[in-house]
PDB file of C-alpha atoms in Angstrom:
ATOM      1  CA  ILE A   1     -12.285  11.978   2.926  1.00  0.00           C
ATOM      2  CA  ASP A   2     -12.738  10.914   6.485  1.00  0.00           C
ATOM      3  CA  LEU A   3     -11.961   6.941   6.820  1.00  0.00           C
ATOM      4  CA  ASP A   4     -12.974   4.678   9.785  1.00  0.00           C
ATOM      5  CA  PRO A   5     -10.510   2.022   9.456  1.00  0.00           C
ATOM      6  CA  ARG A   6     -11.198   0.247  13.393  1.00  0.00           C
ATOM      7  CA  TRP A   7     -14.730   0.711  12.525  1.00  0.00           C
ATOM      8  CA  VAL A   8     -14.478  -1.507   9.350  1.00  0.00           C
ATOM      9  CA  ILE A   9     -12.818  -4.463  11.131  1.00  0.00           C
ATOM     10  CA  LYS A  10     -15.041  -3.995  13.904  1.00  0.00           C
ATOM     11  CA  LEU A  11     -17.913  -4.531  11.446  1.00  0.00           C
ATOM     12  CA  ILE A  12     -15.769  -7.576   9.869  1.00  0.00           C
ATOM     13  CA  LYS A  13     -15.054  -9.292  13.352  1.00  0.00           C
ATOM     14  CA  LYS A  14     -19.035  -8.893  13.912  1.00  0.00           C
ATOM     15  CA  GLY A  15     -19.510 -10.414  10.609  1.00  0.00           C
ATOM     16  CA  TRP A  16     -22.060  -7.462   9.946  1.00  0.00           C
ATOM     17  CA  MET A  17     -20.862  -7.673   5.570  1.00  0.00           C
ATOM     18  CA  GLU A  18     -23.724  -5.839   4.667  1.00  0.00           C
ATOM     19  CA  HIS A  19     -22.946  -3.192   7.091  1.00  0.00           C
ATOM     20  CA  LEU A  20     -19.535  -2.727   5.847  1.00  0.00           C
ATOM     21  CA  GLU A  21     -21.219  -2.894   2.201  1.00  0.00           C
ATOM     22  CA  ALA A  22     -23.080   0.072   3.352  1.00  0.00           C
ATOM     23  CA  TYR A  23     -19.946   1.670   4.922  1.00  0.00           C
ATOM     24  CA  LYS A  24     -18.008   1.367   1.900  1.00  0.00           C
ATOM     25  CA  LYS A  25     -20.502   2.423  -0.251  1.00  0.00           C
ATOM     26  CA  HIS A  26     -20.784   5.731   2.186  1.00  0.00           C
ATOM     27  CA  CYS A  27     -17.252   6.269   1.527  1.00  0.00           C
ATOM     28  CA  ILE A  28     -17.045   5.668  -2.206  1.00  0.00           C
ATOM     29  CA  ASP A  29     -19.746   8.262  -2.552  1.00  0.00           C
ATOM     30  CA  GLN A  30     -17.900  11.063  -0.823  1.00  0.00           C
ATOM     31  CA  ALA A  31     -14.762  10.588  -2.619  1.00  0.00           C
ATOM     32  CA  ILE A  32     -17.140  10.920  -5.978  1.00  0.00           C
ATOM     33  CA  THR A  33     -18.821  13.607  -4.634  1.00  0.00           C
ATOM     34  CA  VAL A  34     -15.840  15.270  -3.620  1.00  0.00           C
ATOM     35  CA  LEU A  35     -14.606  14.874  -7.324  1.00  0.00           C
ATOM     36  CA  GLY A  36     -17.340  16.190  -8.883  1.00  0.00           C
ATOM     37  CA  ALA A  37     -17.015  19.585  -6.627  1.00  0.00           C
ATOM     38  CA  GLY A  38     -14.301  21.266  -9.128  1.00  0.00           C
ATOM     39  CA  HIS A  39     -11.877  21.516  -6.698  1.00  0.00           C
ATOM     40  CA  ASP A  40      -9.403  20.655  -9.186  1.00  0.00           C
ATOM     41  CA  ILE A  41      -8.350  17.276  -7.717  1.00  0.00           C
ATOM     42  CA  LYS A  42      -5.305  15.241  -9.319  1.00  0.00           C
ATOM     43  CA  CYS A  43      -3.497  13.270  -6.385  1.00  0.00           C
ATOM     44  CA  MET A  44      -5.122  11.111  -4.293  1.00  0.00           C
ATOM     45  CA  PHE A  45      -4.202   8.335  -1.612  1.00  0.00           C
ATOM     46  CA  GLY A  46      -6.599   5.536  -1.157  1.00  0.00           C
ATOM     47  CA  THR A  47      -5.728   1.290  -0.386  1.00  0.00           C
ATOM     48  CA  PRO A  48      -6.119  -1.423  -3.125  1.00  0.00           C
ATOM     49  CA  LYS A  49     -10.124  -2.410  -2.133  1.00  0.00           C
ATOM     50  CA  LEU A  50     -11.037   1.629  -2.419  1.00  0.00           C
ATOM     51  CA  ILE A  51      -9.334   2.259  -5.310  1.00  0.00           C
ATOM     52  CA  GLU A  52     -10.799  -0.923  -7.159  1.00  0.00           C
ATOM     53  CA  SER A  53     -13.859   0.310  -5.931  1.00  0.00           C
ATOM     54  CA  LEU A  54     -14.350   3.943  -6.938  1.00  0.00           C
ATOM     55  CA  CYS A  55     -12.981   3.000 -10.232  1.00  0.00           C
ATOM     56  CA  LEU A  56     -15.523   0.256 -10.797  1.00  0.00           C
ATOM     57  CA  GLU A  57     -18.322   2.806  -9.258  1.00  0.00           C
ATOM     58  CA  LEU A  58     -16.964   5.861 -11.808  1.00  0.00           C
ATOM     59  CA  GLU A  59     -17.643   3.181 -14.765  1.00  0.00           C
ATOM     60  CA  GLU A  60     -21.023   2.749 -13.665  1.00  0.00           C
ATOM     61  CA  ARG A  61     -21.219   6.081 -14.051  1.00  0.00           C
ATOM     62  CA  GLY A  62     -20.069   6.860 -17.234  1.00  0.00           C
ATOM     63  CA  THR A  63     -16.826   8.454 -16.242  1.00  0.00           C
ATOM     64  CA  SER A  64     -13.172   7.252 -14.939  1.00  0.00           C
ATOM     65  CA  LEU A  65     -10.447   8.774 -12.287  1.00  0.00           C
ATOM     66  CA  ALA A  66      -8.898   9.978 -15.449  1.00  0.00           C
ATOM     67  CA  GLU A  67     -11.879  12.364 -16.776  1.00  0.00           C
ATOM     68  CA  GLN A  68     -12.167  13.213 -13.476  1.00  0.00           C
ATOM     69  CA  GLY A  69      -8.362  14.440 -13.360  1.00  0.00           C
ATOM     70  CA  ILE A  70      -6.520  12.342 -11.202  1.00  0.00           C
ATOM     71  CA  THR A  71      -2.832  11.587 -12.599  1.00  0.00           C
ATOM     72  CA  GLY A  72      -1.253  10.363  -9.650  1.00  0.00           C
ATOM     73  CA  ILE A  73      -2.304   7.913  -6.763  1.00  0.00           C
ATOM     74  CA  PHE A  74      -0.198   7.058  -4.094  1.00  0.00           C
ATOM     75  CA  SER A  75      -2.120   3.497  -2.802  1.00  0.00           C
ATOM     76  CA  GLY A  76      -0.764   1.189   0.170  1.00  0.00           C
ATOM     77  CA  GLY A  77      -1.763  -2.028   2.333  1.00  0.00           C
ATOM     78  CA  THR A  78      -0.895  -5.706   2.184  1.00  0.00           C
ATOM     79  CA  GLU A  79      -3.498  -6.251  -0.665  1.00  0.00           C
ATOM     80  CA  PHE A  80      -0.877  -4.438  -3.026  1.00  0.00           C
ATOM     81  CA  THR A  81       0.077  -7.170  -4.704  1.00  0.00           C
ATOM     82  CA  PRO A  82       2.042  -8.021  -8.049  1.00  0.00           C
ATOM     83  CA  GLN A  83      -0.925  -9.001  -9.381  1.00  0.00           C
ATOM     84  CA  TRP A  84      -3.399  -6.562  -7.841  1.00  0.00           C
ATOM     85  CA  THR A  85      -1.193  -3.910  -9.614  1.00  0.00           C
ATOM     86  CA  ARG A  86      -1.399  -5.565 -12.868  1.00  0.00           C
ATOM     87  CA  PHE A  87      -5.295  -5.538 -12.590  1.00  0.00           C
ATOM     88  CA  CYS A  88      -6.124  -1.878 -11.703  1.00  0.00           C
ATOM     89  CA  VAL A  89      -3.068  -0.439 -14.423  1.00  0.00           C
ATOM     90  CA  GLU A  90      -4.110  -2.141 -17.423  1.00  0.00           C
ATOM     91  CA  GLU A  91      -8.118  -2.926 -16.609  1.00  0.00           C
ATOM     92  CA  LEU A  92      -9.084  -0.424 -14.320  1.00  0.00           C
ATOM     93  CA  PHE A  93      -6.891   2.763 -15.552  1.00  0.00           C
ATOM     94  CA  GLY A  94      -6.801   1.135 -19.208  1.00  0.00           C
ATOM     95  CA  GLY A  95      -2.970   0.909 -19.370  1.00  0.00           C
ATOM     96  CA  PRO A  96       0.475   2.510 -17.950  1.00  0.00           C
ATOM     97  CA  PRO A  97       0.734   6.195 -17.552  1.00  0.00           C
ATOM     98  CA  GLU A  98       1.979   7.474 -20.646  1.00  0.00           C
ATOM     99  CA  VAL A  99      -1.343   5.548 -21.754  1.00  0.00           C
ATOM    100  CA  SER A 100      -3.683   5.987 -19.014  1.00  0.00           C
ATOM    101  CA  GLY A 101      -2.372  10.093 -17.828  1.00  0.00           C
ATOM    102  CA  ILE A 102      -2.204   7.857 -14.008  1.00  0.00           C
ATOM    103  CA  TYR A 103       0.790   7.403 -12.593  1.00  0.00           C
ATOM    104  CA  MET A 104       0.215   4.799  -9.561  1.00  0.00           C
ATOM    105  CA  THR A 105       2.966   4.314  -6.731  1.00  0.00           C
ATOM    106  CA  PRO A 106       2.737   1.587  -3.889  1.00  0.00           C
ATOM    107  CA  THR A 107       3.884   2.680  -0.366  1.00  0.00           C
ATOM    108  CA  TYR A 108       4.770   0.802   2.909  1.00  0.00           C
ATOM    109  CA  GLY A 109       4.868   2.587   6.038  1.00  0.00           C
ATOM    110  CA  ASN A 110       3.467   3.337   9.290  1.00  0.00           C
ATOM    111  CA  THR A 111       3.794   6.703  12.521  1.00  0.00           C
ATOM    112  CA  LEU A 112       6.837   5.085  13.056  1.00  0.00           C
ATOM    113  CA  MET A 113       8.703   5.012   9.860  1.00  0.00           C
ATOM    114  CA  GLY A 114       6.943   6.859   7.575  1.00  0.00           C
ATOM    115  CA  LEU A 115       6.374   6.291   4.189  1.00  0.00           C
ATOM    116  CA  ALA A 116       9.045   4.281   2.615  1.00  0.00           C
ATOM    117  CA  ALA A 117       8.994   4.615  -0.839  1.00  0.00           C
ATOM    118  CA  SER A 118       8.907   1.970  -3.788  1.00  0.00           C
ATOM    119  CA  ALA A 119      11.256   1.237  -6.968  1.00  0.00           C
ATOM    120  CA  PRO A 120       9.156   1.331 -10.159  1.00  0.00           C
ATOM    121  CA  CYS A 121       6.305  -0.636 -10.739  1.00  0.00           C
ATOM    122  CA  THR A 122       5.738  -1.961 -14.284  1.00  0.00           C
ATOM    123  CA  ALA A 123       5.200  -4.798 -16.742  1.00  0.00           C
ATOM    124  CA  GLU A 124       8.895  -5.257 -17.448  1.00  0.00           C
ATOM    125  CA  ASN A 125       9.293  -6.267 -14.054  1.00  0.00           C
ATOM    126  CA  ASN A 126       6.412  -7.881 -13.735  1.00  0.00           C
ATOM    127  CA  TYR A 127       5.008  -5.464 -11.505  1.00  0.00           C
ATOM    128  CA  LYS A 128       7.253  -6.478  -8.865  1.00  0.00           C
ATOM    129  CA  ILE A 129       6.577  -4.040  -5.996  1.00  0.00           C
ATOM    130  CA  SER A 130      10.596  -3.697  -3.948  1.00  0.00           C
ATOM    131  CA  TYR A 131      10.092  -1.215  -0.415  1.00  0.00           C
ATOM    132  CA  TYR A 132      12.843   0.994   0.568  1.00  0.00           C
ATOM    133  CA  ALA A 133      13.099   2.844   4.085  1.00  0.00           C
ATOM    134  CA  PRO A 134      13.547   6.663   4.164  1.00  0.00           C
ATOM    135  CA  GLN A 135      17.019   6.398   5.474  1.00  0.00           C
ATOM    136  CA  PRO A 136      18.517   7.850   7.104  1.00  0.00           C
ATOM    137  CA  ARG A 137      15.943   8.209  10.044  1.00  0.00           C
ATOM    138  CA  ALA A 138      14.358   5.068   9.419  1.00  0.00           C
ATOM    139  CA  VAL A 139      16.437   1.046   8.687  1.00  0.00           C
ATOM    140  CA  VAL A 140      14.354  -1.586   7.802  1.00  0.00           C
ATOM    141  CA  GLU A 141      15.839  -5.189   8.303  1.00  0.00           C
ATOM    142  CA  VAL A 142      14.618  -8.244   6.449  1.00  0.00           C
ATOM    143  CA  VAL A 143      15.821 -10.781   9.889  1.00  0.00           C
ATOM    144  CA  ASP A 144      15.421 -14.184  10.748  1.00  0.00           C
ATOM    145  CA  PHE A 145      12.201 -15.649  11.827  1.00  0.00           C
ATOM    146  CA  ASP A 146      13.532 -17.511  14.683  1.00  0.00           C
ATOM    147  CA  ASP A 147      16.836 -15.178  15.741  1.00  0.00           C
ATOM    148  CA  PHE A 148      15.958 -11.454  15.300  1.00  0.00           C
ATOM    149  CA  ASN A 149      19.625 -10.275  15.256  1.00  0.00           C
ATOM    150  CA  GLN A 150      20.322 -12.290  11.996  1.00  0.00           C
ATOM    151  CA  VAL A 151      19.607 -10.390   8.306  1.00  0.00           C
ATOM    152  CA  VAL A 152      18.602 -13.097   5.802  1.00  0.00           C
ATOM    153  CA  GLY A 153      20.665 -13.292   2.936  1.00  0.00           C
ATOM    154  CA  TYR A 154      19.225 -11.418  -0.419  1.00  0.00           C
ATOM    155  CA  GLY A 155      15.680 -12.938  -1.608  1.00  0.00           C
ATOM    156  CA  ASP A 156      15.290 -14.921   1.475  1.00  0.00           C
ATOM    157  CA  THR A 157      12.247 -14.399   3.489  1.00  0.00           C
ATOM    158  CA  GLY A 158      12.064 -12.866   7.076  1.00  0.00           C
ATOM    159  CA  ARG A 159      10.297 -10.281   9.286  1.00  0.00           C
ATOM    160  CA  ALA A 160      10.504  -7.080   8.951  1.00  0.00           C
ATOM    161  CA  LYS A 161      12.705  -5.412  11.871  1.00  0.00           C
ATOM    162  CA  LEU A 162      12.865  -1.078  11.889  1.00  0.00           C
ATOM    163  CA  THR A 163      15.103   1.458  13.767  1.00  0.00           C
ATOM    164  CA  THR A 164      14.051   4.420  14.010  1.00  0.00           C
ATOM    165  CA  LEU A 165      16.051   7.381  14.860  1.00  0.00           C
ATOM    166  CA  THR A 166      15.244  11.665  14.582  1.00  0.00           C
ATOM    167  CA  GLN A 167      16.173  14.437  16.468  1.00  0.00           C
ATOM    168  CA  GLU A 168      13.931  13.905  18.910  1.00  0.00           C
ATOM    169  CA  PHE A 169      12.685   9.608  19.142  1.00  0.00           C
ATOM    170  CA  PHE A 170      14.195   6.645  18.665  1.00  0.00           C
ATOM    171  CA  VAL A 171      12.418   3.287  18.502  1.00  0.00           C
ATOM    172  CA  PRO A 172      15.907  -0.029  17.941  1.00  0.00           C
ATOM    173  CA  GLY A 173      14.818  -3.018  15.998  1.00  0.00           C
ATOM    174  CA  PHE A 174      11.264  -2.976  16.486  1.00  0.00           C
ATOM    175  CA  LEU A 175       9.847  -6.112  15.014  1.00  0.00           C
ATOM    176  CA  GLU A 176       6.929  -5.343  12.858  1.00  0.00           C
ATOM    177  CA  ARG A 177       3.785  -7.462  11.520  1.00  0.00           C
ATOM    178  CA  ASP A 178       4.947  -7.816   8.571  1.00  0.00           C
ATOM    179  CA  GLU A 179       6.999 -10.443   6.857  1.00  0.00           C
ATOM    180  CA  GLY A 180       8.674 -10.306   2.862  1.00  0.00           C
ATOM    181  CA  GLU A 181      11.926 -10.675   0.961  1.00  0.00           C
ATOM    182  CA  ARG A 182      15.019  -8.853   1.046  1.00  0.00           C
ATOM    183  CA  GLU A 183      15.755  -7.317  -1.774  1.00  0.00           C
ATOM    184  CA  MET A 184      19.460  -6.084  -3.092  1.00  0.00           C
ATOM    185  CA  PRO A 185      19.995  -1.710  -3.058  1.00  0.00           C
ATOM    186  CA  SER A 186      18.807  -0.143  -6.065  1.00  0.00           C
ATOM    187  CA  GLN A 187      20.530   2.923  -8.032  1.00  0.00           C
ATOM    188  CA  ALA A 188      17.639   5.019  -6.515  1.00  0.00           C
ATOM    189  CA  TYR A 189      18.067   3.814  -3.347  1.00  0.00           C
ATOM    190  CA  PRO A 190      21.752   2.213  -2.115  1.00  0.00           C
ATOM    191  CA  TRP A 191      20.389   0.172   0.527  1.00  0.00           C
ATOM    192  CA  ASP A 192      18.301  -2.834   1.508  1.00  0.00           C
ATOM    193  CA  GLY A 193      14.813  -3.310   0.620  1.00  0.00           C
ATOM    194  CA  MET A 194      11.761  -5.063   0.797  1.00  0.00           C
ATOM    195  CA  SER A 195       9.255  -6.951  -1.400  1.00  0.00           C
ATOM    196  CA  GLY A 196       6.640  -9.646  -0.979  1.00  0.00           C
ATOM    197  CA  VAL A 197       4.968  -7.089   1.895  1.00  0.00           C
ATOM    198  CA  ARG A 198       2.716  -9.201   3.788  1.00  0.00           C
ATOM    199  CA  PRO A 199       1.460 -10.433   7.295  1.00  0.00           C
ATOM    200  CA  PHE A 200       3.583 -12.001   9.443  1.00  0.00           C
ATOM    201  CA  HIS A 201       2.448 -15.645   8.868  1.00  0.00           C
ATOM    202  CA  ARG A 202       2.519 -16.218  12.952  1.00  0.00           C
ATOM    203  CA  LEU A 203       0.148 -13.629  13.468  1.00  0.00           C
ATOM    204  CA  ALA A 204      -2.174 -13.497   9.491  1.00  0.00           C
ATOM    205  CA  GLU A 205      -4.965 -15.796  10.799  1.00  0.00           C
ATOM    206  CA  ALA A 206      -5.692 -13.635  14.053  1.00  0.00           C
ATOM    207  CA  THR A 207      -5.065 -10.104  12.065  1.00  0.00           C
ATOM    208  CA  THR A 208      -8.197  -8.679  10.048  1.00  0.00           C
ATOM    209  CA  VAL A 209      -6.784  -6.620   7.659  1.00  0.00           C
ATOM    210  CA  GLY A 210     -10.237  -4.430   6.533  1.00  0.00           C
ATOM    211  CA  VAL A 211      -9.473  -1.958   4.173  1.00  0.00           C
ATOM    212  CA  TYR A 212      -5.994  -2.445   4.038  1.00  0.00           C
TER     213      TYR A 212
END
């Protein structure tokens, strides 16, 4: 469905929470209409807030995402935390993929970077979310808050710095509005990752998250 995140942010800034709830309900109603229209949809993308609202509304109507045919979900946003992931998988879905039939993977990215992949996010690793940039076209470094040329140590906190290089586009050292912890390379992604992604703390108070 079409979604207007900028309109959501304006509603929040104006304090029009009744309008915000009405718009969210409008979006959820549209999604449920599409799911029930016989299109055989199996994969979807949504933010944590919208996925949670969709699951709860489907439950109110006596059904679920699995019963609607959904087997895979891409989800992303700064609200995507290990705590919410556990709640979503165990409570909203009813269990891990082998039980619920729904596999959800966290995503992180933007137009400059594309989508960063996530290492498996399961109960065994306490639903820890670690992202790995789509190298070689994009590289994300976790750098010191005061020295953007200094990469922090593994497990330390810093700001995300993005470098993108494609055949037609080059952006060197772009400082993102996010921070997190530097993660070790993984077997699937043999380069640095980033976990605990959240709004950069020096901008967080002035940042309205909205649906993300």
